[in-house]
Each structure stands twice: as C-alpha cells, then as structure tokens.
mmCIF file of C-alpha atoms in Angstrom:
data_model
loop_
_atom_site.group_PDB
_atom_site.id
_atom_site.type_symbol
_atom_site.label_atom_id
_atom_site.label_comp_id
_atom_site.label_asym_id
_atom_site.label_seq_id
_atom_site.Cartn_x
_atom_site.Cartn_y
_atom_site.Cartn_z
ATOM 1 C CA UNK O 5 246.987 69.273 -108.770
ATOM 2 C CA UNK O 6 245.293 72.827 -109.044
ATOM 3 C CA UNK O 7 244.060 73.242 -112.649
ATOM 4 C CA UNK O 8 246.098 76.269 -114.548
ATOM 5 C CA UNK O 9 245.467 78.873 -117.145
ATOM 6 C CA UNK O 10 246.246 82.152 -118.540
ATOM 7 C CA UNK O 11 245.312 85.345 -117.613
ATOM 8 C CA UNK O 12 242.923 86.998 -119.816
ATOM 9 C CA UNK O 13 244.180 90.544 -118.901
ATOM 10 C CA UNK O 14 247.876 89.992 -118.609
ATOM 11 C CA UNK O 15 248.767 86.363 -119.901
ATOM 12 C CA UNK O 16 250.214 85.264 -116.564
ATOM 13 C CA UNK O 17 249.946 81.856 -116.114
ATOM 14 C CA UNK O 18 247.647 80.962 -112.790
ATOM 15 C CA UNK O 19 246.402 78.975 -110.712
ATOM 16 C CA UNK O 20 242.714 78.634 -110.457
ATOM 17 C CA UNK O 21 241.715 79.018 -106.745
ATOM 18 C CA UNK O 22 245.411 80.225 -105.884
ATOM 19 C CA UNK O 23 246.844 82.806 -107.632
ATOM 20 C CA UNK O 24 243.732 83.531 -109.717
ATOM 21 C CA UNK O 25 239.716 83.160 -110.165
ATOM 22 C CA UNK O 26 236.830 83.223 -113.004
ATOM 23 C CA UNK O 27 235.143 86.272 -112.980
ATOM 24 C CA UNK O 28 232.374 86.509 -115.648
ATOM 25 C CA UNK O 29 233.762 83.692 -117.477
ATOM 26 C CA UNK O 30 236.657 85.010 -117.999
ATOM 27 C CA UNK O 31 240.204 84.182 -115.933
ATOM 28 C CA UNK O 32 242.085 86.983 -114.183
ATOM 29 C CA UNK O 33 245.482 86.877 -111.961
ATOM 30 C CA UNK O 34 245.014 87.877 -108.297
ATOM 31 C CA UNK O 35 246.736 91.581 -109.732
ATOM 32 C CA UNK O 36 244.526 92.271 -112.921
ATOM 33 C CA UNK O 37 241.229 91.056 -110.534
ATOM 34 C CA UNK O 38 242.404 93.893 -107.789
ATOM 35 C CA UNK O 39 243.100 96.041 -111.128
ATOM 36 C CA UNK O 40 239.699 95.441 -113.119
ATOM 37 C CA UNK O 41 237.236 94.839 -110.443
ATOM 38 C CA UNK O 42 235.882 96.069 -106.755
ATOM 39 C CA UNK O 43 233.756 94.312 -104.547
ATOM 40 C CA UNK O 44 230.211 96.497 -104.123
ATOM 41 C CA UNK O 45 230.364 97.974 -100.586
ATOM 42 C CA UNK O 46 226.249 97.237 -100.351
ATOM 43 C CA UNK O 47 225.830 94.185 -102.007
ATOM 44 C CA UNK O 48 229.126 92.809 -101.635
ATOM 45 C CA UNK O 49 228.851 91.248 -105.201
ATOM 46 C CA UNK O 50 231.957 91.523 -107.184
ATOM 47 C CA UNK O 51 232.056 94.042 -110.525
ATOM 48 C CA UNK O 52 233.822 95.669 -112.767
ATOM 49 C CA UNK O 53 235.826 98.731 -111.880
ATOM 50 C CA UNK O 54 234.545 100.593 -115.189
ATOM 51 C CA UNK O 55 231.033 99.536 -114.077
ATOM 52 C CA UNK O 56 231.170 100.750 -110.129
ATOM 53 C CA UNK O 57 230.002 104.435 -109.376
ATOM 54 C CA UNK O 58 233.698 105.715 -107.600
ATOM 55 C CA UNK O 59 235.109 102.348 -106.968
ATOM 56 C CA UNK O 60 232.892 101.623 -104.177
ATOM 57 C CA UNK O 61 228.982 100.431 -105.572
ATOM 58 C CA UNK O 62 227.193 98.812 -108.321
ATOM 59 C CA UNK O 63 225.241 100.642 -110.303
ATOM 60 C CA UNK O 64 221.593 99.157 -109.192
ATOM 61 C CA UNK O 65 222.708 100.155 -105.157
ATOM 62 C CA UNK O 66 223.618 102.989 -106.351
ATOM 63 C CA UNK O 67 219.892 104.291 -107.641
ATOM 64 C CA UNK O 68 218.687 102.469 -104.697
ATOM 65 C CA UNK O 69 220.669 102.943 -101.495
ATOM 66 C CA UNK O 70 222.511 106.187 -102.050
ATOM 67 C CA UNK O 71 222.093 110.104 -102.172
ATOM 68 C CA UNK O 72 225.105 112.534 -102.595
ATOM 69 C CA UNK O 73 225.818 114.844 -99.442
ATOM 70 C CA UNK O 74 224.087 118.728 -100.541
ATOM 71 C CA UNK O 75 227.159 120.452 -99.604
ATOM 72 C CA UNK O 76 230.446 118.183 -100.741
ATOM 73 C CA UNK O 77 229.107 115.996 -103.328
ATOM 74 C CA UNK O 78 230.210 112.619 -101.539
ATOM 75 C CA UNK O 79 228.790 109.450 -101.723
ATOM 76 C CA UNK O 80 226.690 108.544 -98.440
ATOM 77 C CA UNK O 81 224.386 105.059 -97.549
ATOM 78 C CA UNK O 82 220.757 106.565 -97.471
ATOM 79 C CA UNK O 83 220.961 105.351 -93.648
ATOM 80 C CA UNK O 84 224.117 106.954 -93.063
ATOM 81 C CA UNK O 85 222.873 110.929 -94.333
ATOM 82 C CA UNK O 86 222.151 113.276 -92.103
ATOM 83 C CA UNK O 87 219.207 115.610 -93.001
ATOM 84 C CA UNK O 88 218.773 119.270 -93.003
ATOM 85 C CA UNK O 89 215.414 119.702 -94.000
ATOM 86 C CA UNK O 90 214.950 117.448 -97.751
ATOM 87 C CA UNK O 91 219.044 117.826 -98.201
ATOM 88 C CA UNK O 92 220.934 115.062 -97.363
ATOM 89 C CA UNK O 93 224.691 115.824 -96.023
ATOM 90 C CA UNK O 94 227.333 113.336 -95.053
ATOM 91 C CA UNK O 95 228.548 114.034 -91.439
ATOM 92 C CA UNK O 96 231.410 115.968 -92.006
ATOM 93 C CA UNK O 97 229.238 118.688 -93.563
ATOM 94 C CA UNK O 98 226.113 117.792 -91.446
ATOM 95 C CA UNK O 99 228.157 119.242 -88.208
ATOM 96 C CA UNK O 100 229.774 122.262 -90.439
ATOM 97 C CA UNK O 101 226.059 123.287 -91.607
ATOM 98 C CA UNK O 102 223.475 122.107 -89.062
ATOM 99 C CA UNK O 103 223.132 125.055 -85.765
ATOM 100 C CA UNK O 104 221.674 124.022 -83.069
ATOM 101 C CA UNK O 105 220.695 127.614 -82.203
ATOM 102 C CA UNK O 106 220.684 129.197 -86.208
ATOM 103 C CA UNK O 107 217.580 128.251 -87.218
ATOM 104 C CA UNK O 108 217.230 127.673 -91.680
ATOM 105 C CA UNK O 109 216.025 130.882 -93.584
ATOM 106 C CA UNK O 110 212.789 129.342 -93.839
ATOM 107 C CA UNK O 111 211.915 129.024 -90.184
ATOM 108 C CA UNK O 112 208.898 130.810 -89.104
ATOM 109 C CA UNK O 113 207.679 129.557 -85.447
ATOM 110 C CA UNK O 114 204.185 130.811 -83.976
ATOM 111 C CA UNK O 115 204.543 134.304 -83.248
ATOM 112 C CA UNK O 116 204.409 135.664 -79.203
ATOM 113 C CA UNK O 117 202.720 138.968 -79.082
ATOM 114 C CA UNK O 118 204.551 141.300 -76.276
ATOM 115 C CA UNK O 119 202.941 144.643 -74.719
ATOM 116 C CA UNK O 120 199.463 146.040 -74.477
ATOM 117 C CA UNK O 121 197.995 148.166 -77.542
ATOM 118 C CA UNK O 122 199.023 148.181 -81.248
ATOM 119 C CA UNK O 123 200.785 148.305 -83.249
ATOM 120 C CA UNK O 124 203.317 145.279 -83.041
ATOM 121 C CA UNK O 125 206.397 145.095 -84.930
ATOM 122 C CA UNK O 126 208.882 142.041 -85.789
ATOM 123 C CA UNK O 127 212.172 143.239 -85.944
ATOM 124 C CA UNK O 128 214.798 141.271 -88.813
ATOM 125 C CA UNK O 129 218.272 143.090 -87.438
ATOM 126 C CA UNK O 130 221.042 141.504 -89.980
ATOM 127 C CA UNK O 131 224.578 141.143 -88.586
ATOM 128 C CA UNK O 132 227.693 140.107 -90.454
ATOM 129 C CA UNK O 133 231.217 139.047 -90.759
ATOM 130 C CA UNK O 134 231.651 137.963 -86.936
ATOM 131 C CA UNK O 135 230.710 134.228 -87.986
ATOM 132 C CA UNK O 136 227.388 132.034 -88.296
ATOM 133 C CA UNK O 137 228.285 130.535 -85.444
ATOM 134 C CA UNK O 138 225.860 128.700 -82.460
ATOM 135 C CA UNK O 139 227.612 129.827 -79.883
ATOM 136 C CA UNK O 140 227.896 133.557 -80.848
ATOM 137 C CA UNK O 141 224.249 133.437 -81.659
ATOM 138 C CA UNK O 142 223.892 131.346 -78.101
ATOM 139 C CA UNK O 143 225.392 134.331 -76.563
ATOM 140 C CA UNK O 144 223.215 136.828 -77.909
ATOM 141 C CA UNK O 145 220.065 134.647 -77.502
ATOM 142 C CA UNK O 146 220.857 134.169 -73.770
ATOM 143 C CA UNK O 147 220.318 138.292 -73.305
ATOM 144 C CA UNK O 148 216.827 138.039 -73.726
ATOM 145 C CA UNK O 149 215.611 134.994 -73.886
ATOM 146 C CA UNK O 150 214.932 133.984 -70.275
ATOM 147 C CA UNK O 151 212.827 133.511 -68.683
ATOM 148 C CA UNK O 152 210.366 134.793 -71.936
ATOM 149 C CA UNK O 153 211.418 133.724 -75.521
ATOM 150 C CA UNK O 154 211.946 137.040 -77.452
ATOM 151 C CA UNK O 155 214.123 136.580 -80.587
ATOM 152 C CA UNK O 156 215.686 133.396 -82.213
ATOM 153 C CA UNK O 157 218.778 133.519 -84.577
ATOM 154 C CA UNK O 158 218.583 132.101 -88.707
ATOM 155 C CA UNK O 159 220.639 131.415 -91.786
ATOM 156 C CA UNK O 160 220.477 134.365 -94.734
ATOM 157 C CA UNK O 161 222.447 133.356 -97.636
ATOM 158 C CA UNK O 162 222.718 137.607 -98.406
ATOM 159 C CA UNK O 163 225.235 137.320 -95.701
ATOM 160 C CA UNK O 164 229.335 136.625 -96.170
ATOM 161 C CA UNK O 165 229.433 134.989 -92.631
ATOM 162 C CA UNK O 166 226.817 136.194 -90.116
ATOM 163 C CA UNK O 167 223.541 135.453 -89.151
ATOM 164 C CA UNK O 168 219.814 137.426 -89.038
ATOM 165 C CA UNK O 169 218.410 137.990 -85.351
ATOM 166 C CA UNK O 170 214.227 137.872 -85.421
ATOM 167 C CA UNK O 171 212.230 139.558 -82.386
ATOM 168 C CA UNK O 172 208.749 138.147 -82.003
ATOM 169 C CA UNK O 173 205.838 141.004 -82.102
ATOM 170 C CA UNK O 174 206.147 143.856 -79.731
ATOM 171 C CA UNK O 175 204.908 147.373 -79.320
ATOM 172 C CA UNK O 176 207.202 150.316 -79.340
ATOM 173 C CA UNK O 177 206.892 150.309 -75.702
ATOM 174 C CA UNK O 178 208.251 146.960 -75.106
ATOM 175 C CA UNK O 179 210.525 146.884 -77.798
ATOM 176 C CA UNK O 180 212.108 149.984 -75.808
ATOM 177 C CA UNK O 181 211.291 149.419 -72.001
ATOM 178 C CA UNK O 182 211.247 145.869 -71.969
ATOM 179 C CA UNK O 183 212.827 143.961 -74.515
ATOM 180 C CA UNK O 184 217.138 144.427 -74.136
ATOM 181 C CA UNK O 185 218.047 145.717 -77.479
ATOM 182 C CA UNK O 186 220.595 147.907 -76.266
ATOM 183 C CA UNK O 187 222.434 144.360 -75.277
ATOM 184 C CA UNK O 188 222.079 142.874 -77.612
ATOM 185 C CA UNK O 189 223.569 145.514 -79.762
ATOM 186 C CA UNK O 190 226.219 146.130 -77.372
ATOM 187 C CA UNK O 191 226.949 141.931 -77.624
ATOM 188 C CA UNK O 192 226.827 141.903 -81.167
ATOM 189 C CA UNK O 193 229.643 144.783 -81.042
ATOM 190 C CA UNK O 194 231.597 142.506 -78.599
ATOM 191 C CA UNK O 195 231.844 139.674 -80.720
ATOM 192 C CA UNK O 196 232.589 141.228 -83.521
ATOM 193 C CA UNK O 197 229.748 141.914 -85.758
ATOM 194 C CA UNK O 198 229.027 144.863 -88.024
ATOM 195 C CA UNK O 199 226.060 145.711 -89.944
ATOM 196 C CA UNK O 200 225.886 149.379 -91.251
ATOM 197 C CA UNK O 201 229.620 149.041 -92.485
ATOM 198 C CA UNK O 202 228.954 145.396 -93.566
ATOM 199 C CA UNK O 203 227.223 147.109 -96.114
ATOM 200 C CA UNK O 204 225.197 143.820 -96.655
ATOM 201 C CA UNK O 205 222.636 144.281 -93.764
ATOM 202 C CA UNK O 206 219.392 145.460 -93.375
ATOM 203 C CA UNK O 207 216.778 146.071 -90.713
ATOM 204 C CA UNK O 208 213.641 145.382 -91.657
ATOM 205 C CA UNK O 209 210.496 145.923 -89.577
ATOM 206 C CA UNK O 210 207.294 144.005 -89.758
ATOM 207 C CA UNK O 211 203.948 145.497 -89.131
ATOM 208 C CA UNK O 212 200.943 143.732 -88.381
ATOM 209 C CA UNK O 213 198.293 143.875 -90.390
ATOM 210 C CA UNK O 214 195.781 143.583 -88.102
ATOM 211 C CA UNK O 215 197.086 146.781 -86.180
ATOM 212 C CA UNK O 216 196.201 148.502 -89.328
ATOM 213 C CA UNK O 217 192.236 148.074 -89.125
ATOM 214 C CA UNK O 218 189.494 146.349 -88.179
ATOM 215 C CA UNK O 219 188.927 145.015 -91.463
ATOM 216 C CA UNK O 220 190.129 143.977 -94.741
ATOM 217 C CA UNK O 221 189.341 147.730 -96.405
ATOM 218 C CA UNK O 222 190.489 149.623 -93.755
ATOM 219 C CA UNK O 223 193.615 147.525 -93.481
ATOM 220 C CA UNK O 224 194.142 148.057 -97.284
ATOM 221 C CA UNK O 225 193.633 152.239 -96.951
ATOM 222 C CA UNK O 226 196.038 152.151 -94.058
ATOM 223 C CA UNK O 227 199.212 150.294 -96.172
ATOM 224 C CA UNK O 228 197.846 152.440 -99.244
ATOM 225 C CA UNK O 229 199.151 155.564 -97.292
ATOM 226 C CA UNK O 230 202.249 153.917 -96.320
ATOM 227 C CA UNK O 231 202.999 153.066 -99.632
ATOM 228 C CA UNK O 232 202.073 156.865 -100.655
ATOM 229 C CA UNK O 233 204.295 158.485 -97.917
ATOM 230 C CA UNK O 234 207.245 156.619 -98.823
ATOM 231 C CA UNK O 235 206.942 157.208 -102.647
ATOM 232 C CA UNK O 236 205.978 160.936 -101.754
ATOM 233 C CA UNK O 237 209.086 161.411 -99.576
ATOM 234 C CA UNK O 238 211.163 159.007 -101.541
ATOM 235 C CA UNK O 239 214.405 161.107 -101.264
ATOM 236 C CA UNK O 240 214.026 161.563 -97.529
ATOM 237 C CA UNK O 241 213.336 158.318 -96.630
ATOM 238 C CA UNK O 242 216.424 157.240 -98.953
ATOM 239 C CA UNK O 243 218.755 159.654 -96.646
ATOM 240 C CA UNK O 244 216.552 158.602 -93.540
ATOM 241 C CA UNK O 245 217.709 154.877 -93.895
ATOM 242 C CA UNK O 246 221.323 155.075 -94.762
ATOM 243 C CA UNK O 247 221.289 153.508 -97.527
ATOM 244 C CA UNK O 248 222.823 154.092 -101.054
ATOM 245 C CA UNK O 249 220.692 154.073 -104.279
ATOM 246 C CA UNK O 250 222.129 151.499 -105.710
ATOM 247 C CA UNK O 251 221.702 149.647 -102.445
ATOM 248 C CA UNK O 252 218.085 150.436 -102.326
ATOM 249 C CA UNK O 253 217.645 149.523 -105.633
ATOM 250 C CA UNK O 254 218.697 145.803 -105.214
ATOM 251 C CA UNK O 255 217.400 145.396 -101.992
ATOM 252 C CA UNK O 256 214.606 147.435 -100.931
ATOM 253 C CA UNK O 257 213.584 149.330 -104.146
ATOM 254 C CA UNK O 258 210.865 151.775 -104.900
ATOM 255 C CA UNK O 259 207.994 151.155 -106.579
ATOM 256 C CA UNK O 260 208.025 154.298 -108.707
ATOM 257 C CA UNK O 261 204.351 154.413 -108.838
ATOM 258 C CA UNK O 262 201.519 156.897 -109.599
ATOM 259 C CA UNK O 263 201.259 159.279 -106.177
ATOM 260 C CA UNK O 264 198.084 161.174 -107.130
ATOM 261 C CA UNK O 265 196.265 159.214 -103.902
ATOM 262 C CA UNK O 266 196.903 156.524 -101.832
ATOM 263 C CA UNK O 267 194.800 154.127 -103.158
ATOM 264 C CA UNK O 268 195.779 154.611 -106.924
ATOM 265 C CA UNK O 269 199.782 154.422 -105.677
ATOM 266 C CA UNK O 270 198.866 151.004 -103.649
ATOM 267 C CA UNK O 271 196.736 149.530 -107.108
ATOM 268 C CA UNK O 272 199.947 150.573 -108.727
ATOM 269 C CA UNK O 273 202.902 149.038 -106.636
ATOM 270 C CA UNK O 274 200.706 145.790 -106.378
ATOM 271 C CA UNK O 275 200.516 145.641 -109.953
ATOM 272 C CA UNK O 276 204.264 146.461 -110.236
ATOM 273 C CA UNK O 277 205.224 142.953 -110.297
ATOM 274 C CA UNK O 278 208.522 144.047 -108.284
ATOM 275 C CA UNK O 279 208.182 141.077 -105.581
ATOM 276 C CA UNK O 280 209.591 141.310 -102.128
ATOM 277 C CA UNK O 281 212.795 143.225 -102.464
ATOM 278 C CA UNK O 282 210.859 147.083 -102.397
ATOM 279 C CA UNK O 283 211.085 149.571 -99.679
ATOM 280 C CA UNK O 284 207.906 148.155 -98.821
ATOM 281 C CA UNK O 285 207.293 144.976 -99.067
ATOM 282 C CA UNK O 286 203.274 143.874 -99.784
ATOM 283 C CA UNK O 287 203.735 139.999 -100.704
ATOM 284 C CA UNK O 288 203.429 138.614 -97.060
ATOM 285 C CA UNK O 289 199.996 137.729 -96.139
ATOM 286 C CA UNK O 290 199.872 139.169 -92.862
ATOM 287 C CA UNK O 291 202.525 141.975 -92.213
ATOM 288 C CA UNK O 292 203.636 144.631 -94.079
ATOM 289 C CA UNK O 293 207.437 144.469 -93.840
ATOM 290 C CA UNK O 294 209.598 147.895 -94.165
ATOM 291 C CA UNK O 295 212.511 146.954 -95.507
ATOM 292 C CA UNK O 296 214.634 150.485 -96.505
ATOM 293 C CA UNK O 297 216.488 150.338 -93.729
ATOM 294 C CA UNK O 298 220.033 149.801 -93.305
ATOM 295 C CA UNK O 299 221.495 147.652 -90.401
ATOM 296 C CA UNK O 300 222.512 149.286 -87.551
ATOM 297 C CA UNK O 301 224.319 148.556 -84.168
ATOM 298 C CA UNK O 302 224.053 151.761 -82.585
ATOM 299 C CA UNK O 303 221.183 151.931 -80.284
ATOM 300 C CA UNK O 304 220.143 155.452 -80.650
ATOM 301 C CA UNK O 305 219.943 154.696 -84.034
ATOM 302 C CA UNK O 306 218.096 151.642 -83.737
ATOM 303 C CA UNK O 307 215.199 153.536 -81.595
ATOM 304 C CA UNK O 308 215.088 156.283 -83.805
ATOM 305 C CA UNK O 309 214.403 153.586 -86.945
ATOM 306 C CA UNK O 310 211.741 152.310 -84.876
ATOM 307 C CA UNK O 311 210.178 155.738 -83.213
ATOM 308 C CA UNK O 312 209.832 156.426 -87.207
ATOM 309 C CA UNK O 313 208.383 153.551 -88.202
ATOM 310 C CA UNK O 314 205.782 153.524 -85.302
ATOM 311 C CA UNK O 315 205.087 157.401 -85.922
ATOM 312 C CA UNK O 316 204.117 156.668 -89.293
ATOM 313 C CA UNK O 317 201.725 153.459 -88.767
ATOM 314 C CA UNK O 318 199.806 155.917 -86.149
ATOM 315 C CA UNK O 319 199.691 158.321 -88.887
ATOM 316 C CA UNK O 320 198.407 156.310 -91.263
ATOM 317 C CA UNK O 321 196.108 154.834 -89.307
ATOM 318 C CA UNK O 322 194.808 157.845 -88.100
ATOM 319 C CA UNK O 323 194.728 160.545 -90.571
ATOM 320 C CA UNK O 324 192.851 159.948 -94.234
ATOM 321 C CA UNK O 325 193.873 159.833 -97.928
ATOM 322 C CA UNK O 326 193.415 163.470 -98.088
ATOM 323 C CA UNK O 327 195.534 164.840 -94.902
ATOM 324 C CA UNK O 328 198.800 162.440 -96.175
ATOM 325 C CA UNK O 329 198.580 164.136 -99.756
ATOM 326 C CA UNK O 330 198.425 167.893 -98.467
ATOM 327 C CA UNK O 331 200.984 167.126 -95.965
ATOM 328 C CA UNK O 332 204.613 168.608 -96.438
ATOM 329 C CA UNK O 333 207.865 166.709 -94.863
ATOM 330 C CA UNK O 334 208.148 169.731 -92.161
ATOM 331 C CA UNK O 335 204.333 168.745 -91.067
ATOM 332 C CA UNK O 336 205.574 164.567 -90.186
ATOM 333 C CA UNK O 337 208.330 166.044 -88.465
ATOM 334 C CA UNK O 338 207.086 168.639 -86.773
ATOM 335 C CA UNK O 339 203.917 166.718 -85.299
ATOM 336 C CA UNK O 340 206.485 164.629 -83.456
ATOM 337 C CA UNK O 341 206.066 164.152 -79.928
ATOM 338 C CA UNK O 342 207.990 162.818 -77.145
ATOM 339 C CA UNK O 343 210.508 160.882 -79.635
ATOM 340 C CA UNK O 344 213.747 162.983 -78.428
ATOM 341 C CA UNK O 345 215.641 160.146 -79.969
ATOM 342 C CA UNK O 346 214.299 160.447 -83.677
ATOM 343 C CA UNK O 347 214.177 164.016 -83.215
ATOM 344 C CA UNK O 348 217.783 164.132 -82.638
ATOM 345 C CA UNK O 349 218.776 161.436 -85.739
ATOM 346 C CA UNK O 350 216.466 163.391 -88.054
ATOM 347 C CA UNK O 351 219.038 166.676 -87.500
ATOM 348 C CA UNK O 352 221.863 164.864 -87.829
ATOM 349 C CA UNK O 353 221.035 163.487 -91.016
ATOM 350 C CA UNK O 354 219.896 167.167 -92.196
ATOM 351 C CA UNK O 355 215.877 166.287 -92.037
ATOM 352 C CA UNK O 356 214.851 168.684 -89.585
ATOM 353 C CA UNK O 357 212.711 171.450 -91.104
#
C-alpha cells in the first residue's frame, strides 16, 4: 500500500510516488510540483520556479553556461551563441545581423595601392535607405571587384538602413580611368539608394600621408596648409560640399582656429580637442581624411569632389606657407587645369571668379 500525505502547497491528499513526490523535504501534489518548480534545462536538477532564471535554469548554470543574445536579450547555451565579434547573438538575430558581404564598422583590411604616382586616396561613399542588405551590397561589389579587389561594403550605425562602400588607395587617375565609379553610382541608383537627399551621408576622402612628404616635417607642413585653406575659405568650402551648417557642424565641423600661418592654424586645430568629426579630420595615424563632403550619386559630381580634393593636396604639397596665405579664392580656381568637370561644378554652385 503506497504511503499517503498531504500536500504542503494545496492540502490534497497524495500518494507518495503516484500522485505526488518530496521535494526539499517538503510534499507536493503532481499540480503544485508542475506549479512551484522546473526542472534546470543544463543540469537537469529539479528547483524552484522563484529560484530559476525564466523558468528554464538554475541559478549556478546560469553564471556558468549562459550569455544573453546582444541584440534580443534571450537566453542562449554558451555553445549554442553565435558570435559577431565579442557579442554573442542567438540565431534568430545572428542571421538578421551577421553579412556575409557587410563587413562591421570596425573592419580595416590591408590596404591595395592602385595607379602609378601620388597621391592616393580612399574613398568612404555613404549610401542610405535602400537596405543593409548582402545581396544589394553583393551587387555593387561584383562591378568592380573582379578580377582585382577594389572596394568592400561595412556597417555605419549613422545610417537609417544602408551601408558605407570603401575603395582601397588609388590615384586620381585610376579612381577615374580605371576604377568603375560611374557603376557603381549608376547601381546604387538602381537599387534604390540615395545619399545627398538622405541627408545622412557623407563622402569622405582619405589622403595618404606619405604622399604628403618624404618625412615626418614635411608631411606635417603639407596637412598644416590643408588645414589653413579650409579654415581660410571656410564659407566656400561649406557651399563647395553641399552641406548645411548645422550639418557640418555635427559631422564634419571646423576647427575655428587661428589662420595667421599654416603651422600656427595646424598647432591650433590639434590642440582643439574636437576629435574626428571636423572638416578635416587629423586623429588617424596615417591619412588625413576630408570629411566636408556630402554624399553624392551623381558622377559628375563625384569627380568634381575628387578633382578638388586632388588639386588641393598638389597645392599643398607644392607651394609654401607663404604662397597659400597671399592666395585669394579666384587664384585656386583659376590655376585649374584640365579638370573640365570641377570647373563646370564650381559655376554651378556660384564659385567661379
């Protein structure tokens, strides 16, 4: 005869080994033991409800066999996460975040140098509201990439739902002759991408440092009258790139520093304490990055940003401290040469003189 007691929870009388059990010395109905306890999922050892982290672990398994999925919060088995970097995701959010061909912000492969002569320039073209999907940026990869690799595609949280495209190093020359930009605009358009009207895109342009001089000083005087033409011709420049103040001013501001010479206005913005978001952008150790320019998926635009660009580097490189502080707006643009393109885009944005 099965021995019999009460139920500690409810009172029901039970069965022990039938229609009941001892749990922690204390006697519970087969209802109240579904009701009060759980069965750990790791350890299969059987606890308290009020005791299991969401019905499903112990406590110890917990701090020792689980993590909690990055994007959703859920509970996931240490050998069950997915990882994305340190972040652990369950796989639901694992497929929704991880891109085979979007690359994380903070990918940064060996750069591939393209054309003959300096400069080189790395080209961050930001594209939005088409999706941050792999096979849009697939698409856009396959333009170019084969059978050389020439841009790769990554995640920038400054974007609603889009994705930045990232040229290795090239020189003006390839970047126009050789490289495909004008596809890759053109696919971009296709699939539904803006970036001027976005209004949350930029195009920035890394310059080698090395292109700049054949040493440390000369390097340094070189970026110091880069830093003095922009502050010089801040207003132009503003118009130049499209975009607003208020625009520039969260993402690409101005130093505001002293312009009496190149080197005092490069002491000054380095001192400035302003970080990466300026116009230009000193903090990486070894490009200067231009980052005043809006995005842009019209090609003749695009070549005009970069004819610019490339016109002032050989400038700067060329001419010294004293030439860039005598020279007027009207002298840059009328020593341009063979650049009908940012000839024409300087006129239609009224900087012609």
């Amino acid at each position: 005869m099965k021995e019999t007691t009460k139920c500690s929870v409810c009172g029901a009388e039970i069965k022990i080994g039938e229609s009941g059990a001892e749990f922690q010395g204390e006697y519970y109905c087969n209802h109240c033991l579904a009701e009060k306890t759980v069965i750990c999922e790791c350890c299969n050892e059987r606890i308290l409800r009020d005791d299991a982290v969401e019905d499903r672990v112990c406590h110890d398994c917990y701090v020792d066999y689980y993590c909690r999925c990055q994007e959703c919060g859920t509970l996931v088995h240490e050998n069950d996460a997915q990882y994305i970097g340190d972040d652990p995701y369950c796989d639901s959010c694992y497929d929704d975040c991880h891109h085979e061909f979007i690359e994380d912000y903070s990918y940064k492969p060996d750069p591939i140098f393209y054309g003959t002569g300096q400069p080189h320039y790395g080209i961050e073209l930001e594209i939005d509201d088409g999706g941050e999907t792999d096979n849009n940026a697939r698409q856009i990869m396959d333009i170019v990439n084969y059978p050389k690799e020439h841009i790769y595609c990554k995640h920038d949280g400054s974007l609603n739902d889009g994705f930045e495209i990232v040229s290795h190093p090239c020189t003006l020359d390839y970047h126009l002759n050789e490289f495909g930009w004008d596809k890759i605009l053109e696919s971009a358009r296709k699939l539904g991408y803006y970036s001027h009207t976005a209004r949350t895109c930029g195009l920035h342009v890394h310059i080698s440092k090395t292109a700049l001089g054949t040493s440390i000083e000369e390097q340094e005087n070189t970026i110091g009258r880069i830093v003095y033409f922009f502050e010089k011709f801040w207003d132009k420049i503003l118009r130049f790139s499209r975009r607003t103040e208020s625009q520039a001013n969260h993402w690409a501001s101005r130093y505001g520093s002293n312009t009496e010479n190149p080197k005092e206005t490069l002491k000054s913005a380095k001192s400035s304490g302003l970080g990466r978001y300026t116009a230009v952008n000193l903090e990486n150790t070894f490009t200067v990055e231009l980052r005043i320019f809006r995005g842009t998926l019209r090609y003749k635009t695009f070549v005009a940003t970069l004819q610019f660009v490339d016109k002032l580097c050989n400038d700067a490189i060329k001419l010294s401290d004293e030439e860039f502080q005598t020279m007027t707006w009207s002298d840059f643009v009328n020593s341009i040469k063979d650049m009908p393109e940012l000839k024409e885009y300087l006129k239609i944005r009224g900087l012609e003189e």
